[in-house]
GROMACS .gro file of C-alpha atoms in nm:
model
  433
    1MET     CA    1  10.486  13.344   9.143
    2ALA     CA    2  10.318  13.083   8.923
    3GLU     CA    3  10.690  13.005   8.791
    4ALA     CA    4  10.859  12.957   9.181
    5LEU     CA    5  10.584  12.740   9.276
    6LEU     CA    6  10.595  12.544   8.959
    7THR     CA    7  10.989  12.511   8.994
    8ALA     CA    8  11.014  12.395   9.323
    9TYR     CA    9  10.721  12.155   9.203
   10ASP     CA   10  10.935  11.987   8.890
   11ASN     CA   11  11.274  11.918   9.178
   12GLN     CA   12  11.010  11.811   9.488
   13LEU     CA   13  10.724  11.622   9.360
   14ARG     CA   14  10.857  11.496   9.061
   15ASP     CA   15  11.102  11.223   8.941
   16ARG     CA   16  11.127  11.144   9.306
   17VAL     CA   17  11.230  10.842   9.498
   18PRO     CA   18  11.050  10.910   9.838
   19GLN     CA   19  11.316  10.832  10.185
   20GLU     CA   20  10.954  10.609  10.288
   21LEU     CA   21  10.790  10.426  10.104
   22ARG     CA   22  10.383  10.369  10.055
   23TRP     CA   23  10.293  10.051  10.178
   24GLY     CA   24  10.314   9.784   9.995
   25ALA     CA   25  10.494  10.013   9.667
   26VAL     CA   26  10.808   9.892   9.472
   27ILE     CA   27  11.002  10.233   9.329
   28GLU     CA   28  11.278  10.174   9.115
   29ARG     CA   29  11.419  10.398   8.896
   30ASP     CA   30  11.499  10.349   8.525
   31GLY     CA   31  11.749  10.609   8.347
   32PRO     CA   32  11.614  10.894   8.312
   33LEU     CA   33  11.237  10.808   8.472
   34VAL     CA   34  11.080  10.669   8.839
   35ARG     CA   35  10.902  10.336   8.806
   36THR     CA   36  10.640  10.305   9.073
   37HIS     CA   37  10.462   9.931   9.153
   38TYR     CA   38  10.191   9.944   9.393
   39GLY     CA   39  10.037   9.560   9.266
   40THR     CA   40   9.746   9.689   9.158
   41HIS     CA   41   9.899   9.919   8.935
   42GLY     CA   42  10.141  10.168   8.851
   43THR     CA   43  10.298  10.505   8.806
   44VAL     CA   44  10.586  10.628   8.545
   45ASP     CA   45  10.717  11.001   8.580
   46LEU     CA   46  10.978  11.127   8.278
   47THR     CA   47  11.110  11.458   8.354
   48SER     CA   48  11.382  11.473   8.137
   49LEU     CA   49  11.364  11.341   7.793
   50VAL     CA   50  11.775  11.284   7.781
   51CYS     CA   51  11.693  11.013   7.628
   52ASP     CA   52  11.871  10.869   7.286
   53ASP     CA   53  11.583  10.581   7.227
   54LEU     CA   54  11.258  10.751   7.382
   55ALA     CA   55  11.016  10.471   7.203
   56GLY     CA   56  11.213  10.183   7.355
   57LEU     CA   57  11.200  10.348   7.743
   58ILE     CA   58  10.842  10.353   7.697
   59ARG     CA   59  10.888  10.030   7.516
   60ARG     CA   60  11.099   9.846   7.829
   61GLN     CA   61  10.765  10.033   8.054
   62GLN     CA   62  10.488   9.809   7.871
   63GLU     CA   63  10.690   9.479   7.915
   64ILE     CA   64  10.796   9.534   8.286
   65PHE     CA   65  10.433   9.574   8.383
   66ALA     CA   66  10.303   9.353   8.187
   67VAL     CA   67  10.517   9.096   8.378
   68ARG     CA   68  10.349   9.202   8.680
   69CYS     CA   69   9.992   9.255   8.517
   70GLU     CA   70   9.991   9.638   8.675
   71PRO     CA   71   9.797   9.842   8.438
   72ILE     CA   72  10.026  10.189   8.400
   73GLU     CA   73   9.916  10.529   8.469
   74TRP     CA   74  10.144  10.823   8.307
   75LYS     CA   75  10.095  11.167   8.381
   76VAL     CA   76  10.243  11.441   8.116
   77HIS     CA   77  10.252  11.805   8.204
   78SER     CA   78  10.170  12.127   7.904
   79HIS     CA   79  10.526  12.209   8.004
   80ASP     CA   80  10.705  11.817   7.901
   81SER     CA   81  10.794  11.791   7.560
   82PRO     CA   82  10.515  11.744   7.341
   83LEU     CA   83  10.763  11.423   7.181
   84LEU     CA   84  10.631  11.274   7.489
   85ALA     CA   85  10.346  11.266   7.490
   86GLU     CA   86  10.291  11.133   7.053
   87ALA     CA   87  10.560  10.833   7.180
   88LEU     CA   88  10.271  10.702   7.420
   89ARG     CA   89   9.999  10.811   7.200
   90ASP     CA   90  10.274  10.596   6.946
   91ALA     CA   91  10.244  10.301   7.205
   92GLY     CA   92   9.883  10.261   7.269
   93PHE     CA   93   9.860  10.489   7.590
   94ILE     CA   94   9.495  10.680   7.582
   95PRO     CA   95   9.516  11.001   7.706
   96GLY     CA   96   9.249  11.077   7.984
   97SER     CA   97   9.076  11.469   8.033
   98GLU     CA   98   9.316  11.775   8.114
   99ARG     CA   99   9.312  11.887   8.414
  100THR     CA  100   9.473  12.221   8.608
  101LEU     CA  101   9.741  12.245   8.746
  102LEU     CA  102   9.736  12.457   9.086
  103ALA     CA  103   9.964  12.546   9.366
  104ALA     CA  104  10.019  12.821   9.620
  105ASP     CA  105  10.205  12.938   9.925
  106ILE     CA  106  10.039  12.852  10.237
  107ALA     CA  107  10.079  13.213  10.398
  108ASP     CA  108   9.916  13.342  10.047
  109ILE     CA  109   9.601  13.145  10.174
  110PRO     CA  110   9.331  13.331  10.414
  111SER     CA  111   9.270  13.167  10.696
  112PRO     CA  112   8.925  12.991  10.744
  113ASP     CA  113   8.648  13.258  10.794
  114VAL     CA  114   8.363  13.216  11.060
  115LEU     CA  115   8.141  12.967  10.930
  116GLN     CA  116   7.778  13.029  10.938
  117SER     CA  117   7.524  12.962  11.252
  118GLY     CA  118   7.554  12.571  11.184
  119MET     CA  119   7.784  12.473  10.967
  120ARG     CA  120   8.146  12.389  11.102
  121ILE     CA  121   8.515  12.187  10.917
  122ARG     CA  122   8.601  11.908  11.105
  123PRO     CA  123   8.843  11.544  11.089
  124TYR     CA  124   8.646  11.267  10.963
  125LEU     CA  125   8.495  11.020  11.185
  126HIS     CA  126   8.612  10.648  11.146
  127GLY     CA  127   8.280  10.507  11.117
  128GLU     CA  128   8.206  10.758  10.789
  129ARG     CA  129   8.443  10.627  10.596
  130GLU     CA  130   8.324  10.423  10.373
  131ARG     CA  131   8.072  10.708  10.289
  132LEU     CA  132   8.334  10.921  10.216
  133ARG     CA  133   8.517  10.709  10.033
  134CYS     CA  134   8.124  10.699   9.761
  135MET     CA  135   8.156  11.098   9.788
  136ALA     CA  136   8.544  11.106   9.656
  137ALA     CA  137   8.443  10.784   9.446
  138ALA     CA  138   8.162  11.020   9.266
  139ALA     CA  139   8.385  11.344   9.245
  140GLN     CA  140   8.578  11.403   8.907
  141GLU     CA  141   8.945  11.265   8.818
  142GLN     CA  142   9.218  11.478   9.037
  143ARG     CA  143   9.509  11.409   9.177
  144ARG     CA  144   9.495  11.114   9.359
  145PRO     CA  145   9.212  10.911   9.448
  146LEU     CA  146   9.120  10.924   9.840
  147THR     CA  147   9.135  10.545   9.855
  148GLU     CA  148   9.487  10.535   9.735
  149LEU     CA  149   9.542  10.821   9.985
  150GLU     CA  150   9.419  10.542  10.259
  151ALA     CA  151   9.643  10.234  10.087
  152ASP     CA  152   9.951  10.499  10.114
  153GLY     CA  153   9.940  10.447  10.501
  154THR     CA  154  10.089  10.670  10.729
  155ALA     CA  155  10.467  10.737  10.762
  156ARG     CA  156  10.467  10.996  11.097
  157GLY     CA  157  10.829  10.913  11.152
  158THR     CA  158  10.917  11.168  10.867
  159GLY     CA  159  10.636  11.349  10.854
  160SER     CA  160  10.390  11.214  10.585
  161GLU     CA  161  10.050  11.192  10.706
  162MET     CA  162   9.740  11.249  10.522
  163GLN     CA  163   9.359  11.341  10.696
  164ILE     CA  164   9.037  11.394  10.566
  165LEU     CA  165   8.845  11.723  10.632
  166VAL     CA  166   8.455  11.731  10.635
  167LEU     CA  167   8.253  12.034  10.617
  168GLU     CA  168   7.868  11.973  10.778
  169TYR     CA  169   7.607  12.176  10.828
  170ASP     CA  170   7.333  12.035  11.153
  171GLY     CA  171   7.580  11.694  11.169
  172ARG     CA  172   7.510  11.644  10.742
  173ILE     CA  173   7.833  11.593  10.554
  174LEU     CA  174   7.813  11.864  10.283
  175ASP     CA  175   8.134  11.788  10.147
  176ALA     CA  176   8.523  11.648  10.160
  177LEU     CA  177   8.905  11.703  10.105
  178TRP     CA  178   9.170  11.458  10.157
  179ILE     CA  179   9.508  11.597  10.185
  180GLU     CA  180   9.833  11.462  10.237
  181ARG     CA  181  10.150  11.619  10.393
  182VAL     CA  182  10.460  11.483  10.169
  183ALA     CA  183  10.757  11.375  10.335
  184ASP     CA  184  11.111  11.570  10.199
  185THR     CA  185  10.972  11.811  10.073
  186ASP     CA  186  10.794  12.201  10.152
  187PHE     CA  187  10.416  12.049   9.961
  188ALA     CA  188  10.116  11.874  10.110
  189ALA     CA  189   9.898  11.757   9.831
  190ILE     CA  190   9.534  11.790   9.805
  191GLY     CA  191   9.404  11.429   9.675
  192GLY     CA  192   9.056  11.575   9.571
  193ILE     CA  193   8.786  11.769   9.690
  194THR     CA  194   8.435  11.692   9.644
  195GLY     CA  195   8.330  12.060   9.547
  196PRO     CA  196   8.405  12.408   9.515
  197ARG     CA  197   8.445  12.524   9.849
  198PRO     CA  198   8.697  12.780   9.954
  199GLU     CA  199   8.614  12.696  10.368
  200LEU     CA  200   8.730  12.339  10.241
  201LEU     CA  201   9.090  12.475  10.107
  202ASN     CA  202   9.167  12.768  10.322
  203ALA     CA  203   9.121  12.493  10.667
  204ALA     CA  204   9.345  12.280  10.407
  205ALA     CA  205   9.598  12.550  10.440
  206ALA     CA  206   9.583  12.556  10.807
  207TRP     CA  207   9.600  12.165  10.849
  208ALA     CA  208   9.890  12.143  10.639
  209GLU     CA  209  10.116  12.359  10.827
  210TRP     CA  210   9.954  12.240  11.143
  211ARG     CA  211  10.200  12.123  11.492
  212ASP     CA  212  10.059  11.972  11.709
  213ILE     CA  213  10.349  11.761  12.046
  214ARG     CA  214  10.321  11.508  11.795
  215HIS     CA  215  10.543  11.681  11.499
  216VAL     CA  216  10.719  11.941  11.682
  217TYR     CA  217  11.061  11.754  11.529
  218ARG     CA  218  10.912  11.712  11.199
  219PRO     CA  219  11.151  11.757  10.933
  220ARG     CA  220  11.009  11.990  10.753
  221THR     CA  221  10.671  12.167  10.764
  222PRO     CA  222  10.474  12.250  10.426
  223CYS     CA  223  10.496  12.562  10.305
  224HIS     CA  224  10.355  12.538   9.959
  225LEU     CA  225  10.018  12.338   9.864
  226VAL     CA  226   9.911  12.161   9.504
  227ALA     CA  227   9.644  12.065   9.331
  228GLU     CA  228   9.459  11.932   9.042
  229ALA     CA  229   9.112  12.056   8.940
  230VAL     CA  230   8.889  12.032   8.667
  231GLY     CA  231   8.541  12.230   8.595
  232ALA     CA  232   8.390  12.461   8.906
  233LEU     CA  233   8.626  12.340   9.125
  234VAL     CA  234   8.877  12.577   8.930
  235PRO     CA  235   8.796  12.923   9.009
  236ALA     CA  236   8.752  12.805   9.407
  237TYR     CA  237   9.083  12.741   9.423
  238LEU     CA  238   9.184  13.032   9.286
  239ALA     CA  239   8.928  13.214   9.489
  240ALA     CA  240   9.156  13.067   9.765
  241GLY     CA  241   9.450  13.188   9.698
  242PHE     CA  242   9.607  12.951   9.439
  243HIS     CA  243   9.767  13.004   9.089
  244GLU     CA  244   9.725  12.812   8.773
  245ILE     CA  245  10.089  12.671   8.717
  246GLY     CA  246   9.977  12.426   8.400
  247ARG     CA  247   9.816  12.160   8.302
  248VAL     CA  248   9.807  11.804   8.333
  249SER     CA  249   9.635  11.493   8.227
  250THR     CA  250   9.691  11.115   8.317
  251TYR     CA  251   9.830  10.800   8.034
  252ARG     CA  252   9.690  10.497   8.036
  253TRP     CA  253   9.817  10.171   7.910
  254ALA     CA  254   9.715   9.795   8.066
  255PRO     CA  255   9.869   9.473   8.013
  256VAL     CA  256   9.654   9.130   7.898
  257GLY     CA  257   9.553   8.968   8.205
  258GLU     CA  258   9.340   9.054   8.556
  259PRO     CA  259   9.520   9.290   8.798
  260ALA     CA  260   9.544   9.240   9.176
  261ARG     CA  261   9.280   9.434   9.363
  262GLU     CA  262   9.476   9.486   9.671
  263ARG     CA  263   9.839   9.569   9.712
  264PRO     CA  264  10.042   9.318   9.897
  265ALA     CA  265  10.079   9.508  10.197
  266LYS     CA  266   9.864   9.727  10.416
  267GLN     CA  267   9.857   9.952  10.748
  268LEU     CA  268   9.569   9.867  10.956
  269LEU     CA  269   9.397  10.178  11.163
  270SER     CA  270   9.077  10.146  11.294
  271ASP     CA  271   9.004   9.919  11.015
  272PRO     CA  272   8.717   9.689  11.075
  273GLU     CA  273   8.920   9.388  10.930
  274HIS     CA  274   9.170   9.456  11.211
  275ASP     CA  275   8.908   9.431  11.521
  276GLU     CA  276   8.770   9.085  11.321
  277ILE     CA  277   9.066   8.936  11.289
  278TRP     CA  278   9.184   9.035  11.657
  279LYS     CA  279   8.819   8.900  11.835
  280ARG     CA  280   8.870   8.550  11.579
  281PHE     CA  281   9.238   8.574  11.726
  282GLU     CA  282   9.127   8.578  12.101
  283THR     CA  283   8.888   8.335  12.090
  284ARG     CA  284   9.060   8.081  11.906
  285PHE     CA  285   9.353   8.133  12.109
  286GLU     CA  286   9.212   8.171  12.464
  287VAL     CA  287   9.408   8.516  12.489
  288THR     CA  288   9.361   8.859  12.544
  289TYR     CA  289   9.543   9.153  12.655
  290GLU     CA  290   9.476   9.122  13.031
  291THR     CA  291   9.606   8.745  12.998
  292ALA     CA  292   9.847   8.777  12.777
  293ASP     CA  293  10.174   8.732  12.993
  294ARG     CA  294  10.077   8.412  13.077
  295GLY     CA  295  10.081   8.312  12.675
  296LEU     CA  296   9.774   8.193  12.448
  297ALA     CA  297   9.643   7.827  12.416
  298GLU     CA  298   9.921   7.679  12.299
  299PRO     CA  299   9.760   7.429  11.971
  300PRO     CA  300   9.894   7.082  11.953
  301ALA     CA  301  10.092   7.153  11.668
  302SER     CA  302  10.311   7.404  11.762
  303ALA     CA  303  10.666   7.453  11.932
  304THR     CA  304  10.833   7.752  12.163
  305TRP     CA  305  11.152   7.843  12.217
  306HIS     CA  306  11.344   8.027  12.462
  307LEU     CA  307  11.402   8.440  12.352
  308ASP     CA  308  11.612   8.564  12.687
  309ALA     CA  309  11.934   8.552  12.490
  310VAL     CA  310  11.789   8.826  12.296
  311ASP     CA  311  11.856   9.166  12.460
  312ARG     CA  312  11.820   9.414  12.198
  313ALA     CA  313  11.608   9.540  11.917
  314ASP     CA  314  11.893   9.465  11.705
  315ASP     CA  315  12.097   9.250  11.834
  316SER     CA  316  12.223   8.976  11.548
  317LEU     CA  317  12.018   8.682  11.704
  318LEU     CA  318  11.659   8.826  11.694
  319ALA     CA  319  11.786   8.872  11.347
  320GLU     CA  320  11.832   8.564  11.206
  321VAL     CA  321  11.505   8.412  11.386
  322GLU     CA  322  11.320   8.656  11.231
  323ALA     CA  323  11.462   8.553  10.874
  324ILE     CA  324  11.427   8.166  10.973
  325VAL     CA  325  11.025   8.273  11.069
  326ALA     CA  326  10.995   8.509  10.724
  327ARG     CA  327  11.143   8.203  10.500
  328GLY     CA  328  10.936   7.956  10.659
  329LEU     CA  329  10.613   8.195  10.673
  330ARG     CA  330  10.676   8.286  10.236
  331ALA     CA  331  10.712   7.872  10.205
  332SER     CA  332  10.402   7.782  10.387
  333ALA     CA  333  10.213   8.050  10.255
  334ARG     CA  334   9.967   7.971  10.005
  335PRO     CA  335   9.788   8.211   9.688
  336GLY     CA  336   9.585   8.480   9.826
  337ASP     CA  337   9.641   8.397  10.185
  338ARG     CA  338   9.614   8.741  10.429
  339LEU     CA  339   9.963   8.751  10.722
  340TYR     CA  340   9.866   8.974  10.973
  341ARG     CA  341  10.081   9.131  11.251
  342LEU     CA  342   9.898   9.246  11.559
  343LYS     CA  343   9.936   9.412  11.872
  344TRP     CA  344   9.650   9.518  12.146
  345TYR     CA  345   9.567   9.841  12.144
  346ILE     CA  346   9.839   9.952  11.815
  347SER     CA  347   9.728   9.963  11.504
  348GLY     CA  348   9.859   9.642  11.283
  349SER     CA  349   9.940   9.523  10.941
  350ARG     CA  350   9.804   9.281  10.666
  351ILE     CA  351  10.064   9.154  10.384
  352ASP     CA  352  10.079   8.890  10.157
  353PRO     CA  353  10.306   8.688  10.198
  354THR     CA  354  10.385   8.544   9.846
  355ARG     CA  355  10.377   8.886   9.731
  356VAL     CA  356  10.662   9.049   9.972
  357GLY     CA  357  10.965   9.017  10.083
  358GLY     CA  358  11.123   8.850   9.735
  359PRO     CA  359  11.334   9.009   9.484
  360GLY     CA  360  11.142   9.321   9.343
  361GLN     CA  361  10.900   9.279   9.565
  362PRO     CA  362  10.775   9.556   9.874
  363PRO     CA  363  11.034   9.489  10.186
  364TRP     CA  364  10.869   9.205  10.427
  365MET     CA  365  10.653   9.414  10.706
  366SER     CA  366  10.530   9.129  10.967
  367TYR     CA  367  10.795   9.045  11.246
  368ALA     CA  368  10.791   8.821  11.512
  369TYR     CA  369  10.935   8.863  11.842
  370LEU     CA  370  10.979   9.251  12.025
  371ILE     CA  371  11.207   9.291  12.329
  372ASP     CA  372  10.930   9.510  12.470
  373GLU     CA  373  10.566   9.432  12.334
  374HIS     CA  374  10.412   9.096  12.251
  375VAL     CA  375  10.309   9.042  11.905
  376ILE     CA  376  10.127   8.814  11.694
  377GLN     CA  377  10.167   8.721  11.365
  378VAL     CA  378   9.843   8.501  11.205
  379THR     CA  379   9.700   8.369  10.902
  380GLU     CA  380   9.319   8.456  10.785
  381ASP     CA  381   9.247   8.128  10.835
  382LEU     CA  382   9.431   8.135  11.161
  383ARG     CA  383   9.577   7.783  11.049
  384MET     CA  384   9.940   7.917  11.105
  385GLY     CA  385  10.183   8.183  11.324
  386THR     CA  386  10.358   8.269  11.593
  387PHE     CA  387  10.293   8.503  11.918
  388GLY     CA  388  10.629   8.669  12.078
  389ASN     CA  389  10.573   8.654  12.441
  390TRP     CA  390  10.861   8.971  12.576
  391ARG     CA  391  10.754   8.876  12.901
  392GLU     CA  392  10.854   8.535  12.915
  393ALA     CA  393  11.111   8.554  12.671
  394SER     CA  394  10.924   8.348  12.439
  395LEU     CA  395  10.822   8.272  12.069
  396CYS     CA  396  10.564   8.041  11.961
  397VAL     CA  397  10.522   7.883  11.611
  398PHE     CA  398  10.237   7.711  11.510
  399GLY     CA  399  10.068   7.549  11.294
  400ASP     CA  400  10.187   7.206  11.047
  401GLU     CA  401  10.317   7.377  10.736
  402LEU     CA  402  10.507   7.662  10.967
  403LEU     CA  403  10.678   7.441  11.128
  404ALA     CA  404  10.748   7.183  10.933
  405HIS     CA  405  10.979   7.420  10.772
  406VAL     CA  406  11.117   7.612  11.064
  407ASP     CA  407  11.143   7.385  11.347
  408ASP     CA  408  11.501   7.257  11.269
  409ASP     CA  409  11.668   7.556  11.167
  410LEU     CA  410  11.495   7.729  11.480
  411THR     CA  411  11.630   7.436  11.717
  412GLY     CA  412  11.951   7.456  11.578
  413LEU     CA  413  11.969   7.851  11.625
  414LEU     CA  414  11.778   7.848  12.003
  415GLY     CA  415  11.852   7.506  12.125
  416THR     CA  416  11.626   7.303  12.299
  417VAL     CA  417  11.255   7.319  12.274
  418LEU     CA  418  11.076   7.458  12.568
  419ARG     CA  419  10.715   7.336  12.525
  420ARG     CA  420  10.542   7.098  12.217
  421GLY     CA  421  10.232   7.128  12.251
  422GLY     CA  422  10.153   7.357  12.538
  423ARG     CA  423  10.387   7.068  12.729
  424PRO     CA  424  10.670   7.104  12.878
  425VAL     CA  425  10.965   6.924  12.723
  426GLY     CA  426  11.322   7.071  12.771
  427ASN     CA  427  11.406   7.385  13.001
  428VAL     CA  428  11.274   7.152  13.307
  429TRP     CA  429  11.401   7.066  13.616
  430SER     CA  430  11.200   6.779  13.735
  431PHE     CA  431  11.234   6.542  14.101
  432GLY     CA  432  11.190   6.207  14.229
  433PRO     CA  433  11.332   5.844  14.028
   0.00000   0.00000   0.00000
């Protein structure tokens, strides 16, 4: 059993390029290895040592990550060639503590037992996030930190989701576990657990294979679990039906310089910053969900164009508009800018325009117009952005810097401007002398 689980682990979870990228990540294949850049750090996975110059390969990774000022995390497994660990140490990498690699068939995990009175396991509540982050940060190193799973975002179209399960007694949280379904594989991966709680592991198995109506068409439902653990956590995993399939250590190396503190792109779900930018935007531009069909209070430095010629999401005209706006936003961005993409009552996103959309960067993940929803792009300081009004079939661009970069191109593409500074200037009937 352990050998079969290890084979599945190597074939599916290592050296893979996922169908859908994690938020803010760039994945590159370099010969026998896969390199992932998160903007804040990066990881390298190498499963085969079919390489003429291992030292040169490692040195090239260090040079690439140094240009990005990203520290490297490189996992080395007990069944890897000992030459890899030796070469990494020679290159200046520092090995971390060894962890036990564990895996299980979900079918072999017992169903959750009836808990004692006053105790229950449930998904986390949004108001508990900060407390759970502190608990997770205090736990011993395991497979992946909770903050990284949160930063990955969700990709429900490909079956990649994460959850935090908490064990509470009389309303007090005792321990927590964070887990993700790994898209395009047969695995769900436990990022970590704050204490040796077999009952949480049983609940994690039940969550991993559970299908609700949103996930009926998930391409693959996990049938395996994988985790990394140390100390007293290992017996808890074994008691829950896991098998030890190996050991793993993380080797680390950091270039000179201060790495970025956050990824270049982030999905916003129930984040306080999402609520805060919404409140400031609605106040500044005098618009709410109920009044959005009538547009916003267009500032003096703004221009609005008709988009009634766009009737499909894949319209080539819309693609040209998006390309012009994205170029303008990148050209107008200042260091440290945050650009938010907002839709009422739907998850949003935040990107650093200077760190996405370019060569070797994550793709541009924002957009200016939708054919069936209002959509907003706005910088954190509200100085520039766009408002796509699908009811009016119009696009408003505001901010002196942004207008200077897109005005001529959008007018040349779309024709006469509908409004400037909120006042009609074209496509308007007039009567009288």
